[in-house]
XYZ file of C-alpha atoms in Angstrom:
719
model
C 34.166 -11.021 44.048
C 34.109 -10.983 47.896
C 35.895 -14.330 48.634
C 39.541 -14.934 48.221
C 41.405 -16.061 45.301
C 38.186 -15.498 42.848
C 37.872 -11.535 44.438
C 41.635 -11.028 43.226
C 41.047 -12.823 39.970
C 38.438 -9.935 39.346
C 40.247 -7.265 40.829
C 39.560 -4.283 43.342
C 38.009 -2.380 40.645
C 35.344 -5.364 40.473
C 34.166 -4.764 43.877
C 33.681 -0.949 43.623
C 31.667 -1.270 40.303
C 29.469 -4.069 41.602
C 28.794 -1.413 44.940
C 28.521 1.320 42.854
C 25.719 -0.784 40.631
C 24.299 -1.958 44.074
C 23.822 1.697 45.205
C 22.138 2.681 42.015
C 19.603 -0.361 42.533
C 18.638 0.780 45.901
C 18.100 4.145 44.689
C 15.220 2.724 42.352
C 14.044 -0.172 44.579
C 14.555 0.251 47.998
C 14.141 -3.297 49.326
C 17.508 -3.904 48.004
C 19.416 -1.156 50.489
C 19.792 -3.977 53.600
C 22.972 -5.682 50.974
C 24.510 -1.907 51.213
C 25.111 -2.713 54.953
C 26.337 -6.423 54.508
C 29.921 -7.347 54.570
C 29.445 -9.472 51.882
C 26.441 -8.643 49.743
C 25.440 -11.669 48.296
C 22.012 -12.668 48.925
C 19.104 -10.989 50.460
C 15.606 -12.913 51.486
C 12.271 -11.482 50.055
C 8.635 -11.607 51.453
C 5.629 -12.558 49.069
C 4.938 -8.394 48.559
C 8.947 -7.927 47.066
C 8.534 -10.708 44.970
C 5.631 -9.559 43.325
C 7.014 -6.081 43.200
C 9.935 -7.406 41.100
C 7.996 -9.319 39.004
C 5.984 -6.051 38.240
C 7.179 -2.344 38.541
C 10.264 -3.121 40.281
C 11.903 -5.169 37.629
C 10.951 -2.798 35.254
C 12.317 0.151 36.991
C 15.609 -1.652 37.272
C 15.869 -2.736 34.128
C 15.175 0.947 32.912
C 18.173 1.993 35.346
C 20.625 -1.063 33.555
C 20.025 -3.564 36.199
C 18.545 -6.651 34.790
C 16.910 -9.171 36.854
C 17.447 -12.782 36.021
C 15.112 -15.567 37.519
C 15.726 -19.455 38.029
C 14.743 -21.313 34.829
C 13.663 -23.920 36.504
C 10.516 -21.589 37.624
C 7.387 -21.340 35.378
C 6.626 -18.109 34.640
C 4.785 -17.241 31.730
C 0.928 -17.316 32.213
C -0.265 -17.381 28.776
C -4.149 -17.194 28.174
C -6.354 -17.807 24.433
C -9.752 -17.919 23.664
C -11.475 -20.385 21.844
C -14.440 -20.014 19.968
C -17.181 -22.412 18.870
C -20.635 -23.237 19.120
C -22.040 -24.103 22.862
C -23.471 -27.358 21.230
C -20.449 -28.543 19.673
C -18.857 -29.223 23.323
C -18.421 -32.678 24.173
C -19.065 -34.196 20.377
C -16.749 -35.811 18.413
C -14.486 -33.609 16.964
C -16.457 -31.077 18.075
C -19.277 -31.706 15.426
C -23.002 -31.611 16.281
C -25.227 -32.312 13.499
C -28.159 -31.339 15.112
C -27.142 -27.784 16.268
C -29.136 -24.603 15.481
C -27.522 -22.800 12.069
C -23.933 -21.611 12.944
C -24.579 -17.831 11.503
C -28.576 -17.311 12.640
C -29.208 -14.143 13.613
C -30.489 -15.319 16.836
C -27.273 -17.579 17.451
C -24.672 -17.004 20.023
C -21.147 -18.581 20.024
C -19.615 -19.502 22.872
C -16.156 -17.567 23.817
C -14.295 -19.868 26.424
C -10.790 -19.444 27.869
C -7.776 -21.347 28.563
C -4.905 -20.485 30.205
C -1.238 -22.281 30.519
C 1.707 -21.470 32.753
C 5.020 -22.381 31.487
C 3.514 -24.281 28.535
C 1.482 -26.500 30.944
C -2.279 -26.340 30.671
C -3.983 -24.853 33.425
C -7.394 -25.370 34.439
C -10.033 -23.082 35.998
C -9.704 -24.403 39.376
C -6.029 -24.635 39.401
C -5.866 -20.978 38.433
C -8.334 -20.000 41.100
C -6.121 -21.861 43.889
C -3.216 -19.883 42.422
C -5.362 -16.601 42.797
C -6.840 -17.381 46.001
C -3.084 -17.628 47.485
C -2.193 -14.448 46.776
C 1.455 -15.170 46.432
C 3.603 -14.869 43.700
C 5.315 -17.978 44.316
C 3.266 -21.383 44.759
C 3.753 -25.168 44.261
C 1.690 -26.516 41.518
C 1.894 -29.981 40.182
C 4.759 -30.604 42.070
C 6.319 -27.706 40.454
C 7.187 -23.918 41.412
C 5.136 -21.051 40.001
C 6.351 -18.034 40.227
C 3.644 -15.788 38.898
C 2.793 -11.785 38.695
C -0.580 -11.669 41.008
C -2.137 -8.825 39.120
C -1.574 -11.116 35.877
C -3.728 -13.889 37.384
C -6.635 -11.701 38.767
C -6.925 -10.364 35.176
C -7.125 -13.898 34.005
C -9.086 -15.039 36.392
C -11.621 -12.621 35.604
C -12.212 -13.483 32.063
C -15.222 -15.447 32.221
C -16.555 -17.857 29.645
C -18.983 -15.556 27.707
C -21.554 -15.707 24.690
C -20.768 -13.647 21.920
C -22.589 -12.665 18.168
C -21.986 -14.903 15.160
C -19.582 -12.326 13.183
C -17.750 -11.311 16.570
C -16.756 -14.627 16.794
C -15.934 -15.406 13.372
C -14.126 -11.819 12.824
C -11.460 -13.093 15.960
C -10.960 -16.110 14.440
C -9.870 -15.201 10.987
C -7.592 -12.258 12.738
C -6.140 -15.009 15.043
C -6.471 -12.618 17.322
C -8.831 -10.187 19.672
C -8.302 -7.276 22.653
C -9.127 -7.909 25.776
C -8.525 -4.596 28.037
C -6.485 -3.340 25.748
C -4.185 -6.080 24.997
C -3.884 -8.378 22.330
C -4.809 -12.237 23.233
C -4.808 -15.560 20.802
C -7.842 -16.604 19.180
C -8.750 -20.261 18.117
C -11.632 -21.903 16.240
C -13.487 -24.964 17.242
C -16.055 -27.541 15.661
C -17.950 -26.015 13.145
C -16.710 -22.511 13.462
C -13.031 -24.228 12.412
C -14.677 -25.883 9.753
C -16.402 -22.526 8.266
C -13.320 -20.467 8.866
C -11.171 -23.058 6.856
C -14.635 -22.853 3.906
C -14.074 -19.368 3.788
C -9.845 -19.246 3.976
C -9.228 -19.425 -0.025
C -11.962 -17.627 -1.743
C -11.322 -19.019 -5.085
C -10.355 -22.590 -3.684
C -12.558 -25.155 -2.763
C -14.880 -27.632 -4.894
C -16.209 -26.441 -8.030
C -20.116 -25.878 -8.435
C -22.186 -26.727 -11.334
C -21.024 -24.851 -13.626
C -23.090 -21.423 -14.930
C -26.673 -21.659 -14.793
C -28.568 -23.001 -18.273
C -30.648 -19.618 -18.345
C -27.373 -17.472 -18.951
C -26.856 -16.639 -22.526
C -23.268 -16.167 -22.025
C -20.151 -18.282 -21.564
C -18.547 -17.232 -18.266
C -14.690 -17.392 -18.300
C -12.822 -19.302 -15.864
C -12.279 -16.079 -13.418
C -16.193 -15.248 -13.618
C -16.975 -19.079 -12.523
C -14.463 -18.831 -9.554
C -16.373 -15.517 -8.690
C -20.052 -16.952 -9.310
C -18.907 -19.946 -6.958
C -17.630 -17.747 -4.542
C -20.637 -15.528 -4.459
C -23.142 -18.286 -3.996
C -21.043 -19.894 -1.254
C -21.231 -16.921 0.697
C -24.499 -15.897 0.212
C -25.538 -19.148 0.632
C -24.032 -19.153 4.270
C -25.845 -15.760 5.077
C -22.715 -14.200 4.556
C -22.160 -10.821 2.772
C -19.542 -10.170 -0.238
C -17.884 -7.692 -2.014
C -16.914 -8.228 -5.565
C -14.086 -5.940 -6.052
C -12.640 -6.744 -9.736
C -10.985 -4.182 -12.000
C -13.612 -2.240 -14.021
C -14.346 -4.134 -17.041
C -13.866 -7.532 -16.033
C -17.446 -8.847 -15.849
C -18.716 -8.065 -12.452
C -22.258 -7.220 -14.016
C -22.578 -10.538 -16.063
C -21.353 -12.700 -12.773
C -23.993 -10.841 -10.521
C -26.651 -11.794 -12.930
C -25.370 -15.376 -13.368
C -25.847 -15.392 -9.299
C -29.136 -14.119 -9.251
C -30.047 -17.061 -11.562
C -28.173 -19.633 -9.496
C -30.416 -18.371 -6.443
C -33.364 -18.284 -7.948
C -33.281 -22.201 -8.029
C -33.419 -22.397 -4.317
C -36.497 -21.508 -2.960
C -34.459 -20.791 0.429
C -32.809 -18.002 -1.660
C -35.138 -17.345 -4.452
C -36.447 -13.579 -5.066
C -36.176 -10.787 -6.668
C -32.906 -9.023 -6.763
C -32.623 -5.138 -6.089
C -29.944 -3.436 -7.675
C -28.736 0.266 -6.365
C -26.878 1.742 -8.713
C -25.714 5.292 -10.049
C -28.112 7.009 -12.494
C -25.733 6.444 -15.566
C -25.681 2.636 -15.309
C -29.627 1.929 -15.151
C -29.514 1.763 -18.682
C -26.403 -0.655 -19.190
C -28.282 -3.132 -16.194
C -31.405 -2.909 -18.290
C -29.463 -4.217 -20.959
C -27.162 -6.392 -19.554
C -29.888 -8.408 -18.199
C -31.992 -8.453 -21.282
C -29.057 -9.822 -23.391
C -27.144 -12.169 -20.389
C -30.935 -13.440 -18.963
C -33.612 -13.330 -21.228
C -36.686 -13.579 -20.100
C -35.836 -12.375 -16.490
C -38.347 -9.649 -15.657
C -36.489 -6.355 -14.859
C -37.995 -2.557 -13.716
C -36.778 0.246 -13.030
C -37.825 1.775 -9.665
C -37.201 5.641 -11.232
C -38.956 8.723 -12.062
C -42.321 10.425 -10.808
C -44.256 7.295 -11.775
C -42.306 4.587 -9.829
C -43.990 1.462 -8.601
C -43.309 -1.510 -6.803
C -46.332 -3.685 -7.539
C -46.125 -7.517 -7.863
C -42.401 -7.941 -7.214
C -41.559 -11.175 -7.044
C -39.047 -11.949 -9.085
C -36.649 -10.815 -11.630
C -34.498 -7.327 -10.985
C -35.466 -4.216 -9.748
C -33.345 -1.480 -10.791
C -32.959 1.919 -8.840
C -30.618 4.567 -8.072
C -29.089 5.970 -5.043
C -30.952 9.229 -5.228
C -34.730 7.514 -5.418
C -33.222 4.953 -2.706
C -32.441 7.787 -0.283
C -35.834 9.253 -0.992
C -38.316 5.584 -1.319
C -35.963 3.597 1.143
C -38.821 2.993 3.345
C -40.907 1.697 0.235
C -37.867 -0.673 -0.924
C -37.953 -1.764 2.688
C -41.134 -3.642 2.620
C -40.466 -5.547 -0.205
C -39.079 -9.325 0.669
C -35.550 -8.960 -1.219
C -33.795 -12.146 -2.166
C -30.672 -10.254 -2.840
C -29.694 -6.309 -2.183
C -26.951 -5.276 -4.894
C -25.091 -1.995 -4.341
C -23.207 -1.246 -7.412
C -19.863 1.218 -7.304
C -20.308 0.512 -3.687
C -17.864 3.585 -3.018
C -21.096 5.505 -3.051
C -21.570 4.196 0.186
C -18.186 5.060 1.601
C -18.856 7.432 4.065
C -20.964 5.429 6.691
C -22.527 8.575 8.056
C -24.007 9.758 4.819
C -27.699 9.947 4.216
C -26.984 7.402 1.709
C -25.363 4.719 3.292
C -27.714 4.929 6.479
C -30.938 4.549 4.274
C -29.424 1.566 2.535
C -28.728 -0.075 5.584
C -32.316 -0.050 6.531
C -33.785 -2.234 3.109
C -33.610 -5.990 4.231
C -32.580 -8.794 2.179
C -31.244 -12.295 2.443
C -27.989 -11.694 0.857
C -26.377 -8.596 0.367
C -23.580 -8.001 -2.789
C -21.287 -5.273 -3.331
C -19.759 -4.270 -6.636
C -16.766 -2.135 -6.771
C -13.621 -1.437 -8.537
C -11.725 0.463 -5.866
C -12.854 -0.593 -2.184
C -10.443 1.820 -0.700
C -10.180 4.958 -2.269
C -8.745 7.058 0.022
C -8.499 5.757 3.432
C -9.725 2.510 5.428
C -12.836 3.782 6.948
C -14.348 3.303 3.161
C -13.546 -0.250 3.499
C -15.007 -0.807 6.933
C -18.268 1.381 5.435
C -18.827 -1.413 2.279
C -17.932 -4.465 4.276
C -19.999 -3.524 7.227
C -23.021 -3.114 5.211
C -22.694 -6.443 3.593
C -21.577 -8.124 6.914
C -22.544 -6.315 9.738
C -20.547 -6.565 12.716
C -17.674 -8.678 11.118
C -15.270 -5.448 11.327
C -16.215 -4.260 14.823
C -17.221 -0.668 15.697
C -15.802 1.689 13.446
C -13.917 3.614 16.479
C -12.626 0.417 17.256
C -11.526 -0.664 13.858
C -9.729 2.750 13.541
C -8.033 2.059 16.654
C -7.277 -1.557 15.879
C -6.562 -1.631 12.275
C -6.715 1.477 10.577
C -4.427 4.042 11.931
C -1.525 1.573 12.211
C -2.340 0.181 8.717
C -2.344 3.778 7.005
C 0.682 5.155 8.986
C 3.013 2.039 7.688
C 3.950 1.471 11.574
C 2.740 -1.875 12.328
C 3.096 -4.251 9.385
C 1.537 -7.159 11.503
C -1.747 -4.917 11.627
C -1.718 -4.986 8.109
C -1.437 -8.725 7.997
C -4.321 -9.347 10.294
C -6.783 -6.906 8.452
C -5.725 -9.008 5.117
C -6.619 -12.214 7.024
C -9.787 -10.982 8.092
C -11.115 -9.019 5.368
C -9.540 -11.602 2.647
C -12.608 -14.260 2.663
C -15.174 -11.241 1.935
C -13.799 -9.276 -0.325
C -12.351 -10.875 -3.769
C -9.860 -8.848 -5.844
C -8.959 -9.735 -9.071
C -6.733 -7.192 -11.281
C -6.446 -7.297 -15.536
C -3.010 -7.728 -14.814
C -3.227 -10.858 -12.527
C -1.866 -13.819 -14.813
C -4.613 -15.940 -16.194
C -7.489 -13.294 -15.809
C -7.765 -11.417 -19.136
C -4.689 -12.563 -21.523
C -6.760 -11.188 -24.402
C -6.714 -7.664 -23.197
C -4.303 -5.456 -25.764
C -1.772 -3.733 -24.646
C -2.303 -0.264 -22.511
C 0.429 2.438 -22.815
C 0.464 5.610 -20.154
C 1.978 8.324 -20.502
C 2.028 11.901 -18.780
C 2.784 14.722 -21.290
C 3.802 17.532 -20.099
C 3.196 21.336 -21.470
C 4.141 24.894 -20.409
C 2.128 27.492 -19.535
C 1.494 30.372 -21.330
C 2.739 33.766 -20.525
C -0.879 34.633 -19.773
C -1.169 31.766 -17.655
C 2.036 31.415 -15.784
C 1.233 35.487 -14.765
C -2.086 34.762 -13.407
C -0.721 31.152 -11.258
C 1.879 33.614 -9.498
C -0.671 36.157 -8.934
C -3.312 34.094 -7.498
C -0.360 32.307 -5.508
C 1.331 35.248 -4.031
C -2.052 36.744 -3.161
C -3.445 33.494 -1.691
C -0.714 32.517 0.270
C -0.408 35.852 2.120
C -4.337 35.388 2.906
C -3.544 31.760 4.365
C -0.510 33.077 6.507
C -3.032 35.415 8.426
C -5.784 32.483 8.364
C -6.342 29.424 10.662
C -8.692 26.475 11.388
C -11.291 26.387 9.020
C -10.846 29.480 7.432
C -7.355 28.407 6.507
C -8.406 24.964 5.102
C -11.030 26.486 2.811
C -8.144 28.917 1.498
C -6.026 26.342 0.680
C -8.864 24.134 -1.272
C -9.602 27.705 -3.041
C -6.184 28.075 -4.082
C -5.587 24.540 -5.177
C -8.603 24.622 -7.155
C -7.786 28.203 -8.771
C -4.673 26.871 -9.716
C -5.588 23.549 -11.633
C -8.485 25.830 -13.234
C -5.410 27.977 -14.498
C -3.198 24.928 -15.487
C -6.444 23.816 -17.955
C -7.431 27.487 -19.498
C -7.188 30.936 -18.038
C -11.122 31.161 -19.258
C -12.076 28.725 -16.888
C -10.295 30.558 -14.302
C -11.628 33.766 -15.097
C -15.377 32.695 -15.970
C -15.670 34.180 -18.944
C -19.254 34.238 -20.723
C -20.204 33.608 -24.172
C -17.806 32.564 -26.699
C -14.380 33.292 -25.649
C -11.534 33.106 -27.414
C -9.560 30.219 -26.442
C -6.774 29.334 -28.944
C -3.152 30.290 -27.851
C -3.989 30.906 -24.499
C -3.400 27.327 -22.877
C -0.460 24.769 -23.269
C -3.221 21.866 -22.555
C -5.597 23.181 -25.514
C -2.939 23.572 -27.668
C -1.575 19.880 -27.116
C -4.956 18.468 -26.817
C -5.415 19.722 -30.528
C -2.439 18.249 -31.827
C -3.384 15.371 -30.356
C -6.935 14.939 -31.817
C -5.569 16.004 -34.954
C -3.413 12.673 -35.082
C -6.168 10.811 -33.777
C -9.014 11.806 -35.827
C -6.805 11.124 -38.965
C -6.648 7.966 -38.135
C -10.212 7.547 -37.714
C -9.557 6.218 -34.053
C -12.185 7.027 -31.175
C -11.107 9.465 -28.154
C -12.424 9.824 -24.653
C -11.409 13.432 -22.914
C -12.341 13.488 -19.119
C -12.417 16.428 -16.707
C -13.483 17.148 -13.204
C -15.098 20.280 -14.197
C -18.069 20.951 -16.465
C -17.205 24.496 -17.103
C -14.242 22.995 -19.087
C -15.735 20.726 -20.707
C -18.268 22.829 -22.029
C -15.528 25.303 -23.199
C -13.930 22.338 -24.955
C -17.079 21.628 -26.478
C -17.326 24.972 -28.131
C -13.788 25.051 -29.107
C -14.455 21.835 -30.833
C -17.146 22.542 -32.319
C -15.562 26.223 -33.821
C -13.349 23.665 -35.645
C -15.832 21.537 -36.731
C -14.660 18.566 -34.784
C -17.721 16.440 -34.044
C -18.109 15.920 -30.124
C -20.396 15.570 -27.761
C -20.636 16.100 -23.807
C -21.792 14.400 -21.131
C -22.343 15.351 -17.726
C -24.414 14.789 -14.156
C -27.188 17.041 -15.655
C -27.372 14.808 -18.957
C -30.944 13.072 -18.751
C -30.419 9.096 -18.890
C -32.239 8.511 -22.190
C -29.726 10.939 -23.604
C -27.114 9.280 -21.751
C -27.833 6.059 -23.553
C -27.823 7.351 -26.778
C -24.835 9.242 -26.614
C -23.111 6.112 -26.238
C -24.578 4.335 -28.826
C -23.372 7.035 -31.270
C -19.933 6.755 -29.586
C -20.038 2.981 -30.170
C -21.071 3.074 -33.401
C -18.655 5.675 -34.707
C -21.125 8.374 -35.185
C -19.512 10.547 -32.743
C -15.723 10.440 -32.586
C -14.931 13.049 -29.375
C -16.587 12.102 -26.264
C -15.905 14.933 -23.524
C -16.731 13.481 -20.013
C -17.089 14.961 -16.619
C -15.012 12.519 -14.573
C -17.743 12.697 -11.731
C -20.545 11.530 -13.962
C -19.122 9.364 -16.595
C -15.869 7.675 -14.489
C -18.228 4.460 -13.900
C -20.062 1.891 -15.388
C -20.099 3.128 -19.194
C -18.934 0.665 -21.861
C -17.347 2.834 -24.387
C -14.583 0.024 -25.999
C -14.128 2.010 -29.369
C -12.347 4.505 -27.812
C -8.640 3.552 -28.160
C -7.396 7.066 -26.993
C -8.013 8.446 -23.253
C -7.269 11.828 -22.423
C -7.260 13.188 -18.497
C -7.249 16.864 -19.432
C -6.506 17.329 -15.543
C -5.589 15.277 -12.518
C -7.982 13.838 -9.911
C -7.072 13.953 -6.524
C -7.393 9.869 -6.932
C -5.501 7.829 -8.862
C -8.373 4.904 -8.256
C -10.716 7.287 -9.779
C -8.585 8.205 -12.833
C -8.173 3.872 -13.849
C -11.537 3.591 -13.022
C -12.666 6.481 -16.055
C -9.467 4.720 -18.339
C -11.474 1.256 -17.715
C -14.399 2.966 -19.709
C -12.471 1.529 -22.672
C -9.716 -0.790 -21.202
C -12.282 -3.520 -20.482
C -13.607 -6.927 -22.025
C -14.650 -6.394 -25.219
C -11.895 -3.929 -26.208
C -9.443 -5.470 -29.309
C -7.456 -2.894 -30.252
C -4.717 -1.120 -27.861
C -5.414 1.679 -25.673
C -3.263 4.826 -25.209
C -3.677 6.742 -21.854
C -2.861 11.011 -22.429
C -2.472 12.611 -18.867
C -1.553 16.681 -19.688
C 0.399 17.863 -17.105
C 0.828 21.939 -16.656
C 5.026 21.556 -16.095
C 6.540 22.930 -13.390
C 3.234 23.652 -11.234
C 1.392 22.056 -8.336
C -0.089 19.414 -11.115
C 3.559 17.959 -11.487
C 3.611 17.734 -7.795
C 0.082 16.139 -7.435
C 1.202 13.230 -10.031
C 4.044 12.498 -8.374
C 2.001 12.232 -4.983
C -0.653 10.418 -7.265
C 2.129 8.004 -7.953
C 3.336 7.032 -4.171
C -0.647 7.203 -3.301
C -1.492 4.378 -6.158
C 1.241 1.872 -4.381
C -0.812 2.397 -1.189
C -4.056 1.678 -2.396
C -2.497 -1.508 -4.269
C -1.520 -2.587 -0.592
C -4.977 -1.639 0.610
C -3.597 1.564 2.515
C -5.433 4.769 2.437
C -4.254 7.885 0.861
C -4.218 11.463 1.542
C -5.813 13.512 -1.043
C -6.968 17.508 -1.078
C -8.089 17.257 2.577
C -4.215 16.354 3.580
C -2.964 19.110 1.762
C -4.879 21.531 3.680
C -2.923 20.781 6.657
C 0.226 21.276 5.112
C 2.142 24.319 6.561
C 2.880 27.730 5.200
C 6.238 26.773 3.919
C 5.324 23.103 2.608
C 2.353 24.648 0.779
C 4.367 27.270 -0.489
C 6.861 24.539 -2.015
C 4.091 22.633 -3.425
C 2.359 25.619 -5.495
C 5.555 27.526 -6.313
C 5.875 27.728 -9.992
C 9.067 26.299 -11.516
C 9.584 27.882 -14.806
C 10.680 25.198 -17.900
C 14.009 25.693 -19.257
C 13.842 28.578 -21.832
C 11.033 29.857 -20.144
C 7.374 30.495 -21.680
C 6.247 31.482 -24.988
C 4.809 34.776 -25.762
C 2.389 33.300 -28.173
C 1.639 29.654 -26.252
C 3.111 26.604 -24.645
C 6.167 24.866 -25.642
C 4.208 21.683 -25.393
C 6.850 19.216 -25.908
C 5.692 16.172 -24.379
C 7.853 14.568 -21.181
C 8.834 10.981 -21.911
C 9.107 8.105 -19.241
C 5.723 7.883 -18.040
C 5.446 5.052 -15.697
C 4.165 1.845 -16.945
C 0.960 0.849 -15.444
C 1.268 -0.960 -12.011
C 1.322 -4.491 -12.078
C 2.937 -4.932 -15.938
C -0.255 -4.497 -17.649
C 2.072 -4.576 -20.884
C 2.395 -0.723 -20.639
C 4.887 1.181 -22.343
C 5.955 5.154 -22.487
C 6.104 6.978 -25.153
C 6.310 10.023 -27.225
C 3.273 11.837 -28.649
C 1.798 8.921 -30.423
C 1.931 9.990 -34.126
């Protein structure tokens, strides 16, 4: 630019632009100022401190001002660090193996975290790194090669001393492939037996098949159940916990019974199995054990006269409530295995249930659940931190490193790292997976929209108007409480005015609710075909209203809710399965899991829960292994109301849950702005308005088929 013909070729404007750029750069980094007074500003000698500045803050500031810094390619610049995790006893042995080393994952074992360094791809040992650091210069000579490095990076690398870490921390790091040091991601490799263990765990359903099902099991396991049994046995034999998260109805109970029988043959793992489950499932567990493992001792640790005398083998069944009260007594037993059924009951790590369960030791821990993630990834952490403590680190660290990035969708790589870390410890199979349950019949899911009656519409609009005005004047917890109150009131109005108004005695129900009118029509068709039906509602009061209404119409029905005694629950299940009572009214919270109700060909969700996974669990009371007839699922939705918008939200949330992402739910709705909340709850009148005498009641076709292609289709009323 400044010399002879070359300068002429560029033109006078080139010198002007170059000087302007140089002046801008000198303002950002004053070390360039001498060039501004030079006749030919083509070169400048820098001292060590200035080179270090250019490698760090100065280089970044210049780049932000539009001046890029280029370094000679011949200079090795990139200092990389990675950690190699393994057992100290494996060092120096062939292939990193040490046959007589102590157990890799024993409670008192510590694994090594050894650091490896490289400059420009060339390995650097600790002594060479020390010499570079002690030189304190950015430009040094290493093995006949000039090396340009940031002294600050060298200092940080030098401080990373080899250390010993707990086995679960090391295992989690090598499975994810990275760890964080000083807030920065660092690559992690496995060595020796830790590498072998990682390879064994990488594919839960891979590896050699074991000896098949136990001889004492009075059942023939399906192929996927045998693979699940092998995986559970392998994990528990290694001293690791496991979460079997198969869809409801795929036989988690019989697989666990088979695991108990297989472990019983090994003195190191033999011992009694404690099963902690919801109250409604104790009878089912006892029947399944007596059926599939005849002769195996089974007792219930429940009720006022519960005892743990002479527990040396077999199964002990208890409830989460009893476990909370008697965790101390349960902890004194030498359990061969502790099982948490419907493990979503411990999804809140701070709850008394979760804390007490952690105090009960066992040689193996297994969680069973069809919904490992219902709302957010903290629930997944709570379950896996119980089965395999320490694997996912502390909750705060887990939230910062994985959960926030995955739930927000901002970092797809974080989802992939979490998947690699979790997959070996959580086996998830769905009914829709190829080859899992080909014998299951089709399932049809239909959203059935009904219009509000004039009474419902009037109540709805009045509640929206009055409560939104109160919400506009409130803030903090008071506002959140008002939002929850509003949403609850609107859902109850959509169900029936008598529920919202808390009408006592035997109120008149007919002609006042679009949902009730449609339910009557559905039941008329279902009962004329001799079929059975489950009707779920989240409100016990609504269930009681429905029971009274059906009784008045002469329809045989029974009601199960949280206050139903265990013995009566089991009798109700038998009556329904035997065809004595065709209509089973169920409280969603009390009966949404664990029950086998395969006589039902229809499932009606009278109102919508905030979480699609909970609804799916309820549907699986009928749509499970043993069902031989097509199942029709009817979701009743009040047209133009908050239920309509919630249905759209649930469809999106289901897709997130399928990707192991957290959802929102009622808590997130409390954070909506006043305008967003008003839009959510605003009543949109259907075409033709509201009938004076009742709802228009026509179903909305086009309900989505189940995710994953479960042979579902949409239809009309199913007459």
